[in-house]
């Protein structure tokens, strides 16, 4: 839908590490381009990486 209506060349997203989202999005063609280590605090002692991903639409 984004490809048809807005015409972008790529989409970007940030996902929470440690929840299997990297693998889920990877199977859909998304590529990991970076991480912010321990950027997300879910609870005391439960810090997760923020995973930066991109999907090329070209």
Short mmCIF file of C-alpha atoms in Angstrom, two decimals:
data_model
loop_
_atom_site.label_atom_id
_atom_site.label_comp_id
_atom_site.label_asym_id
_atom_site.label_seq_id
_atom_site.Cartn_x
_atom_site.Cartn_y
_atom_site.Cartn_z
CA UNK A 1 0.00 0.00 0.00
CA UNK A 2 2.80 2.45 0.91
CA UNK A 3 4.53 1.68 -2.37
CA UNK A 4 1.44 2.51 -4.44
CA UNK A 5 0.10 5.52 -2.55
CA UNK A 6 3.23 7.39 -1.40
CA UNK A 7 5.96 6.15 -3.74
CA UNK A 8 8.83 5.81 -1.20
CA UNK A 9 12.09 4.06 -2.10
CA UNK A 10 12.45 2.43 1.33
CA UNK A 11 10.70 1.94 4.65
CA UNK A 12 12.42 2.06 8.05
CA UNK A 13 11.37 0.62 11.38
CA UNK A 14 12.68 0.17 14.88
CA UNK A 15 11.86 -3.06 16.71
CA UNK A 16 12.51 -4.38 20.18
CA UNK A 17 15.36 -6.89 20.34
CA UNK A 18 15.02 -10.22 22.11
CA UNK A 19 11.44 -10.87 20.97
CA UNK A 20 12.14 -12.66 17.68
CA UNK A 21 11.14 -9.64 15.63
CA UNK A 22 14.46 -9.52 13.78
CA UNK A 23 13.80 -12.99 12.37
CA UNK A 24 10.13 -12.25 11.64
CA UNK A 25 10.88 -9.10 9.66
CA UNK A 26 13.96 -10.71 8.08
CA UNK A 27 11.74 -13.38 6.51
CA UNK A 28 9.68 -10.57 4.99
CA UNK A 29 12.74 -8.98 3.35
CA UNK A 30 13.73 -6.42 6.00
CA UNK A 31 17.46 -5.96 6.66
CA UNK A 32 18.99 -5.04 10.00
CA UNK A 33 21.08 -1.88 9.62
CA UNK A 34 21.97 -1.15 13.23
CA UNK A 35 21.25 -1.50 16.93
CA UNK A 36 21.12 0.74 19.94
CA UNK A 37 22.29 -1.58 22.75
CA UNK A 38 20.03 -1.61 25.81
CA UNK A 39 18.04 1.37 24.51
CA UNK A 40 14.70 0.05 25.75
CA UNK A 41 13.98 -0.57 29.42
CA UNK A 42 11.02 -2.89 29.85
CA UNK A 43 11.54 -3.35 33.57
CA UNK A 44 14.33 -3.01 36.08
CA UNK A 45 17.03 -5.42 34.88
CA UNK A 46 15.29 -6.04 31.53
CA UNK A 47 16.92 -3.76 28.99
CA UNK A 48 16.62 -4.62 25.30
CA UNK A 49 18.34 -3.47 22.14
CA UNK A 50 16.44 -1.30 19.71
CA UNK A 51 16.93 -2.91 16.29
CA UNK A 52 16.91 -0.62 13.26
CA UNK A 53 15.70 -2.19 10.01
CA UNK A 54 15.10 -1.13 6.42
CA UNK A 55 13.04 -2.52 3.53
CA UNK A 56 13.95 -1.47 0.01
CA UNK A 57 10.93 -0.92 -2.21
CA UNK A 58 12.84 -0.60 -5.48
#
